[in-house]
Structures are given as structure tokens and as C-alpha cells.
mmCIF file of C-alpha atoms and ligand atoms in Angstrom:
data_model
loop_
_atom_site.group_PDB
_atom_site.id
_atom_site.type_symbol
_atom_site.label_atom_id
_atom_site.label_comp_id
_atom_site.label_asym_id
_atom_site.label_seq_id
_atom_site.Cartn_x
_atom_site.Cartn_y
_atom_site.Cartn_z
ATOM 1 C CA MET P 1362 136.232 88.220 81.696
ATOM 2 C CA GLN P 1363 132.976 88.670 79.577
ATOM 3 C CA ARG P 1364 131.760 92.192 79.548
ATOM 4 C CA ILE P 1365 129.010 93.307 81.058
ATOM 5 C CA ILE P 1366 125.352 94.241 78.786
ATOM 6 C CA ILE P 1367 122.816 95.676 80.932
ATOM 7 C CA GLY P 1368 119.350 95.551 81.003
ATOM 8 C CA VAL P 1369 117.592 98.518 82.664
ATOM 9 C CA LEU P 1370 113.623 97.229 83.522
ATOM 10 C CA GLY P 1371 111.666 100.624 85.525
ATOM 11 C CA SER P 1372 108.203 102.001 85.722
ATOM 12 C CA GLY P 1373 109.452 105.848 87.349
ATOM 13 C CA LYS P 1374 111.536 108.566 86.938
ATOM 14 C CA GLY P 1375 114.450 106.694 86.157
ATOM 15 C CA SER P 1376 117.131 108.433 88.423
ATOM 16 C CA ASN P 1377 119.154 105.571 89.056
ATOM 17 C CA LEU P 1378 119.819 104.714 85.526
ATOM 18 C CA GLN P 1379 120.676 108.203 84.883
ATOM 19 C CA ALA P 1380 123.464 108.269 87.939
ATOM 20 C CA ILE P 1381 124.449 104.962 85.307
ATOM 21 C CA LEU P 1382 124.583 106.632 82.517
ATOM 22 C CA GLU P 1383 126.413 110.075 84.530
ATOM 23 C CA ALA P 1384 129.197 106.782 85.491
ATOM 24 C CA ILE P 1385 129.978 105.768 82.428
ATOM 25 C CA GLU P 1386 130.407 108.920 81.464
ATOM 26 C CA ASP P 1387 132.941 110.464 83.519
ATOM 27 C CA GLY P 1388 134.621 106.186 82.847
ATOM 28 C CA SER P 1389 133.884 105.268 86.556
ATOM 29 C CA LEU P 1390 131.969 102.474 85.221
ATOM 30 C CA ASP P 1391 132.814 100.103 81.928
ATOM 31 C CA LEU P 1392 129.517 98.364 80.873
ATOM 32 C CA ASP P 1393 127.166 98.851 78.523
ATOM 33 C CA VAL P 1394 123.911 99.559 78.713
ATOM 34 C CA GLY P 1395 121.990 97.320 76.096
ATOM 35 C CA MET P 1396 118.405 98.342 76.457
ATOM 36 C CA VAL P 1397 115.781 100.017 78.413
ATOM 37 C CA ILE P 1398 112.305 98.175 79.209
ATOM 38 C CA SER P 1399 109.035 100.558 80.991
ATOM 39 C CA ASP P 1400 105.926 98.736 81.358
ATOM 40 C CA LYS P 1401 104.099 102.090 80.860
ATOM 41 C CA ALA P 1402 104.510 104.040 78.019
ATOM 42 C CA ASP P 1403 105.366 107.846 79.937
ATOM 43 C CA ALA P 1404 108.625 106.479 82.411
ATOM 44 C CA GLY P 1405 110.537 109.044 82.623
ATOM 45 C CA ILE P 1406 113.435 106.611 82.289
ATOM 46 C CA LEU P 1407 112.214 105.689 78.676
ATOM 47 C CA GLU P 1408 112.844 109.106 78.045
ATOM 48 C CA VAL P 1409 116.409 109.354 80.176
ATOM 49 C CA ALA P 1410 117.223 106.187 77.629
ATOM 50 C CA ARG P 1411 115.836 108.345 74.534
ATOM 51 C CA SER P 1412 117.738 111.697 75.517
ATOM 52 C CA ARG P 1413 120.807 109.432 75.339
ATOM 53 C CA GLY P 1414 120.605 106.703 73.081
ATOM 54 C CA ILE P 1415 120.028 104.392 74.148
ATOM 55 C CA PRO P 1416 117.799 101.451 73.043
ATOM 56 C CA GLN P 1417 114.504 101.566 75.146
ATOM 57 C CA ILE P 1418 110.783 100.219 74.737
ATOM 58 C CA HIS P 1419 107.751 99.799 76.266
ATOM 59 C CA ILE P 1420 105.901 96.501 77.281
ATOM 60 C CA SER P 1421 102.585 96.932 78.485
ATOM 61 C CA SER P 1422 101.640 94.470 80.993
ATOM 62 C CA GLU P 1423 98.567 92.103 80.394
ATOM 63 C CA SER P 1424 97.537 92.201 83.851
ATOM 64 C CA SER P 1425 96.314 95.039 85.892
ATOM 65 C CA GLY P 1426 98.143 93.834 88.387
ATOM 66 C CA THR P 1427 101.136 93.753 90.314
ATOM 67 C CA ARG P 1428 102.520 90.174 89.191
ATOM 68 C CA LEU P 1429 103.561 90.339 86.196
ATOM 69 C CA ASP P 1430 101.956 87.901 83.198
ATOM 70 C CA ASN P 1431 104.208 85.288 81.357
ATOM 71 C CA GLU P 1432 103.319 86.138 78.714
ATOM 72 C CA THR P 1433 104.788 89.587 79.040
ATOM 73 C CA GLU P 1434 108.014 87.994 80.626
ATOM 74 C CA GLU P 1435 108.327 86.944 77.511
ATOM 75 C CA LYS P 1436 108.364 89.371 75.369
ATOM 76 C CA ILE P 1437 110.586 90.934 78.065
ATOM 77 C CA THR P 1438 113.439 88.371 77.633
ATOM 78 C CA ALA P 1439 113.060 88.211 74.380
ATOM 79 C CA GLU P 1440 114.559 91.710 73.907
ATOM 80 C CA LEU P 1441 116.897 91.546 76.503
ATOM 81 C CA THR P 1442 118.797 88.684 74.524
ATOM 82 C CA LYS P 1443 117.872 90.544 71.428
ATOM 83 C CA ALA P 1444 120.268 93.676 72.786
ATOM 84 C CA ASN P 1445 122.695 90.669 74.297
ATOM 85 C CA VAL P 1446 121.947 91.446 78.329
ATOM 86 C CA ASN P 1447 123.620 89.310 79.993
ATOM 87 C CA LEU P 1448 122.984 91.497 83.896
ATOM 88 C CA VAL P 1449 119.224 92.433 83.651
ATOM 89 C CA VAL P 1450 118.463 95.525 86.474
ATOM 90 C CA LEU P 1451 115.255 95.856 88.092
ATOM 91 C CA ALA P 1452 115.831 99.929 89.296
ATOM 92 C CA GLY P 1453 111.978 100.540 90.430
ATOM 93 C CA PHE P 1454 110.294 99.085 87.782
ATOM 94 C CA MET P 1455 107.013 98.364 89.830
ATOM 95 C CA LYS P 1456 106.266 94.785 88.660
ATOM 96 C CA ILE P 1457 107.019 91.338 90.105
ATOM 97 C CA LEU P 1458 108.512 89.196 87.964
ATOM 98 C CA GLN P 1459 107.497 85.042 89.024
ATOM 99 C CA GLY P 1460 108.194 82.988 85.639
ATOM 100 C CA PRO P 1461 109.896 83.154 82.543
ATOM 101 C CA LEU P 1462 112.498 86.030 83.268
ATOM 102 C CA ILE P 1463 114.195 84.864 86.029
ATOM 103 C CA ASP P 1464 113.460 81.495 84.305
ATOM 104 C CA ALA P 1465 116.209 82.910 81.594
ATOM 105 C CA PHE P 1466 118.326 85.812 84.018
ATOM 106 C CA GLN P 1467 119.337 82.904 86.974
ATOM 107 C CA GLY P 1468 121.433 84.638 89.382
ATOM 108 C CA ARG P 1469 121.205 87.441 87.023
ATOM 109 C CA ILE P 1470 119.114 89.719 88.095
ATOM 110 C CA ILE P 1471 119.610 92.803 91.006
ATOM 111 C CA ASN P 1472 117.178 94.883 92.062
ATOM 112 C CA ILE P 1473 117.676 98.197 94.194
ATOM 113 C CA HIS P 1474 115.569 98.732 97.223
ATOM 114 C CA PRO P 1475 114.914 101.682 99.010
ATOM 115 C CA SER P 1476 115.559 100.267 102.891
ATOM 116 C CA LEU P 1477 118.061 97.786 103.938
ATOM 117 C CA LEU P 1478 116.957 94.351 103.802
ATOM 118 C CA PRO P 1479 115.209 92.361 104.896
ATOM 119 C CA LYS P 1480 113.551 94.775 106.760
ATOM 120 C CA TYR P 1481 110.429 96.833 105.545
ATOM 121 C CA PRO P 1482 110.153 94.681 101.480
ATOM 122 C CA GLY P 1483 107.389 95.916 99.805
ATOM 123 C CA LEU P 1484 106.131 99.211 99.300
ATOM 124 C CA GLU P 1485 107.623 103.071 100.425
ATOM 125 C CA ALA P 1486 109.853 101.464 102.061
ATOM 126 C CA TRP P 1487 111.282 104.583 103.391
ATOM 127 C CA LYS P 1488 107.644 105.529 104.878
ATOM 128 C CA GLN P 1489 108.062 102.044 106.768
ATOM 129 C CA ALA P 1490 111.163 103.124 108.206
ATOM 130 C CA LEU P 1491 109.578 105.968 109.262
ATOM 131 C CA ASP P 1492 106.816 104.768 110.819
ATOM 132 C CA ALA P 1493 108.196 102.691 113.033
ATOM 133 C CA GLY P 1494 110.541 105.215 114.472
ATOM 134 C CA GLU P 1495 113.887 103.848 113.254
ATOM 135 C CA THR P 1496 116.887 106.181 113.089
ATOM 136 C CA VAL P 1497 118.885 104.625 109.996
ATOM 137 C CA THR P 1498 117.266 102.855 107.322
ATOM 138 C CA GLY P 1499 118.770 103.243 103.775
ATOM 139 C CA CYS P 1500 119.412 101.323 100.266
ATOM 140 C CA THR P 1501 120.022 97.440 99.418
ATOM 141 C CA VAL P 1502 121.402 96.253 95.912
ATOM 142 C CA HIS P 1503 120.395 92.005 96.223
ATOM 143 C CA HIS P 1504 120.073 89.414 93.717
ATOM 144 C CA VAL P 1505 116.088 88.574 92.771
ATOM 145 C CA THR P 1506 114.867 85.374 93.339
ATOM 146 C CA ARG P 1507 110.669 84.094 93.037
ATOM 147 C CA GLU P 1508 110.280 85.750 97.313
ATOM 148 C CA VAL P 1509 109.847 89.584 96.666
ATOM 149 C CA ASP P 1510 112.741 91.476 98.071
ATOM 150 C CA GLY P 1511 114.242 88.128 99.727
ATOM 151 C CA GLY P 1512 116.671 87.720 97.233
ATOM 152 C CA PRO P 1513 121.220 87.005 98.754
ATOM 153 C CA VAL P 1514 122.393 90.844 99.168
ATOM 154 C CA ILE P 1515 125.261 91.915 97.492
ATOM 155 C CA ALA P 1516 125.868 95.452 99.480
ATOM 156 C CA GLN P 1517 123.791 98.171 101.650
ATOM 157 C CA GLY P 1518 124.454 101.835 102.224
ATOM 158 C CA GLU P 1519 123.003 103.488 105.614
ATOM 159 C CA VAL P 1520 120.965 106.858 105.509
ATOM 160 C CA ASP P 1521 120.327 108.429 109.159
ATOM 161 C CA ILE P 1522 116.487 108.939 109.485
ATOM 162 C CA PHE P 1523 116.462 112.761 111.306
ATOM 163 C CA PRO P 1524 114.178 113.954 114.117
ATOM 164 C CA GLY P 1525 111.035 115.254 111.117
ATOM 165 C CA ASP P 1526 112.344 113.719 108.773
ATOM 166 C CA THR P 1527 108.628 114.046 105.953
ATOM 167 C CA PRO P 1528 108.573 110.931 103.749
ATOM 168 C CA GLU P 1529 109.791 112.582 100.454
ATOM 169 C CA ALA P 1530 112.653 113.983 102.538
ATOM 170 C CA LEU P 1531 113.879 110.934 103.948
ATOM 171 C CA HIS P 1532 112.843 108.935 100.116
ATOM 172 C CA SER P 1533 115.187 111.683 98.792
ATOM 173 C CA ARG P 1534 118.273 110.991 101.029
ATOM 174 C CA ILE P 1535 117.574 107.240 100.887
ATOM 175 C CA GLN P 1536 117.935 107.563 96.488
ATOM 176 C CA ARG P 1537 121.460 109.736 96.527
ATOM 177 C CA ALA P 1538 122.783 106.937 98.187
ATOM 178 C CA GLU P 1539 120.848 104.448 95.961
ATOM 179 C CA HIS P 1540 122.850 106.766 93.331
ATOM 180 C CA ILE P 1541 125.996 106.048 94.974
ATOM 181 C CA LEU P 1542 125.125 102.162 95.515
ATOM 182 C CA LEU P 1543 124.173 100.371 92.452
ATOM 183 C CA PRO P 1544 126.709 101.937 90.535
ATOM 184 C CA MET P 1545 129.676 101.079 92.422
ATOM 185 C CA VAL P 1546 127.800 97.380 92.230
ATOM 186 C CA LEU P 1547 127.699 97.351 88.635
ATOM 187 C CA GLY P 1548 131.236 98.563 88.938
ATOM 188 C CA ALA P 1549 132.192 95.603 91.777
ATOM 189 C CA PHE P 1550 130.439 93.558 88.216
ATOM 190 C CA ALA P 1551 131.977 95.436 85.445
ATOM 191 C CA ARG P 1552 135.908 94.249 87.420
ATOM 192 C CA GLY P 1553 134.356 90.552 87.622
ATOM 193 C CA GLU P 1554 134.045 91.001 91.521
ATOM 194 C CA VAL P 1555 130.705 89.828 92.111
ATOM 195 C CA THR P 1556 130.045 86.547 90.014
ATOM 196 C CA ILE P 1557 126.819 85.765 88.145
ATOM 197 C CA THR P 1558 125.883 82.625 89.829
ATOM 198 C CA LYS P 1559 122.613 81.281 90.573
ATOM 199 C CA PRO P 1560 121.401 81.647 93.586
ATOM 200 C CA ALA P 1561 120.167 78.877 95.821
ATOM 201 C CA SER P 1562 117.069 80.381 96.495
ATOM 202 C CA VAL P 1563 115.738 80.743 92.565
HETATM 203 C C1 LIG S 668 113.992 103.427 93.633
HETATM 204 O O1 LIG S 668 113.563 105.015 95.018
HETATM 205 C C2 LIG S 668 113.939 101.898 94.304
HETATM 206 O O2 LIG S 668 115.057 101.814 95.040
HETATM 207 C C3 LIG S 668 112.931 101.675 93.988
HETATM 208 O O3 LIG S 668 112.192 102.703 93.430
HETATM 209 C C4 LIG S 668 112.388 103.758 92.610
HETATM 210 C C5 LIG S 668 113.278 104.385 91.523
HETATM 211 O O4 LIG S 668 113.761 105.414 91.560
HETATM 212 N N1 LIG S 668 112.286 100.156 93.790
HETATM 213 P P1 LIG S 668 114.054 105.896 89.612
HETATM 214 O O5 LIG S 668 113.343 105.664 88.770
HETATM 215 O O6 LIG S 668 115.346 105.276 89.526
HETATM 216 O O7 LIG S 668 114.311 107.611 90.535
#
């Protein structure tokens, strides 16, 4: 079985990357982190990688919008390929992928999203769940396709919503669930229990 080498893309503080690295360190997750890439030069995720000696780079996007331009996707694809990455993990990457990266890593890109998809795709999903009066929400790891937050679900974790919850309190409870779910799913990839395939909807 091929050893999994992940490339992690993120725009935020990097707590999911930290959870992955801690699982590797405590021996519960057996894979390599080959490359960490951020579209934001000052993102915490780059510092998390740097402090542990993981290769990390900032690649700035030519486009100011939420969609990544093709040229930037090509640059990211080249860096991931150079690092022998065979599974791409989007952990709080705030740009939408649509082109070369999706084509190059078909079926080998996963994302962690802070809701029980298909409910509440898009931004601030925890706030959407709170505003809708839900009593339960959670997080989802899913395959990435051209449909934003719409690829096949791999695994989900439920999180209770309590009366009086603030968006911040709920988001941090969801993040604690993400830190369990994402390493768990990656473990399943590493053991060959989740196969890397091309989802029909790519
Ligand atoms: C997570 O809540 C994830 O679900 C969302 O962005 C956040 C990233 O957090 N897509 P971090 O940078 O891993 O701390």
C-alpha cells in the first residue's frame, strides 16, 4: 500500500494542522505531512508548520475574490507534486478551487467543514446553524469536487448546540470535534480503509 503524504492548505490559525501533527507525534496517525501551503503570508498555519520543521510556503493569489485563479492553482499543484503529496487536505482554506488543482488531484482532495453537510455549506456555517435554531450541528470531512462543500461525505461528527450558545462558543466546540474527526479520517486513509478514488461528481 502506498504511504500517504499529505499536503495541507489553510488560511487560518492552523489548529487542525496542529491536531494532525499531534496525532502523528503520539503515534496514533501514521502518515507524513509533506507540504503546508497558505494564501495568507501571516496565517498561523504557516507558523505551526515552521515550528515543527514541516516544509511550508505562502503562495499569494492573483485574484482578490474567493475563487483561486488558474495560475495560482497551477503553482500550488506544482509544489504539492514536487513534495510527492498524494492526498490534499483543505483545513480552513478560504479560496475556492475550480481548475488545475482539482484536475491534478481528482478524488484525492478532502475538506473539513464546520457543519453537518449538506446543511449549511458556505461561510460561518456554525452561525447559520445557530440562527436556524438547530439543537445539533457538527463537522464533516468530504471529498472536494467542483461543487463548493458539495462532494461526497466521508465522515461526520455531531456537536450539541446549547441554549444561550454564542457563535464563538459553538465554533470552538465544533473545532474540538474537528480535531478528533480529521485525524481519525486520515488514519482511515493511512490504513487503506478509505480508498482514493475519483468521485463521480468531479
Ligand atoms: C475550521 O473550523 C474549518 O472547519 C473551517 O476553517 C477552520 C479552520 O481552522 N473550514 P484552523 O485554521 O484549522 O484552526
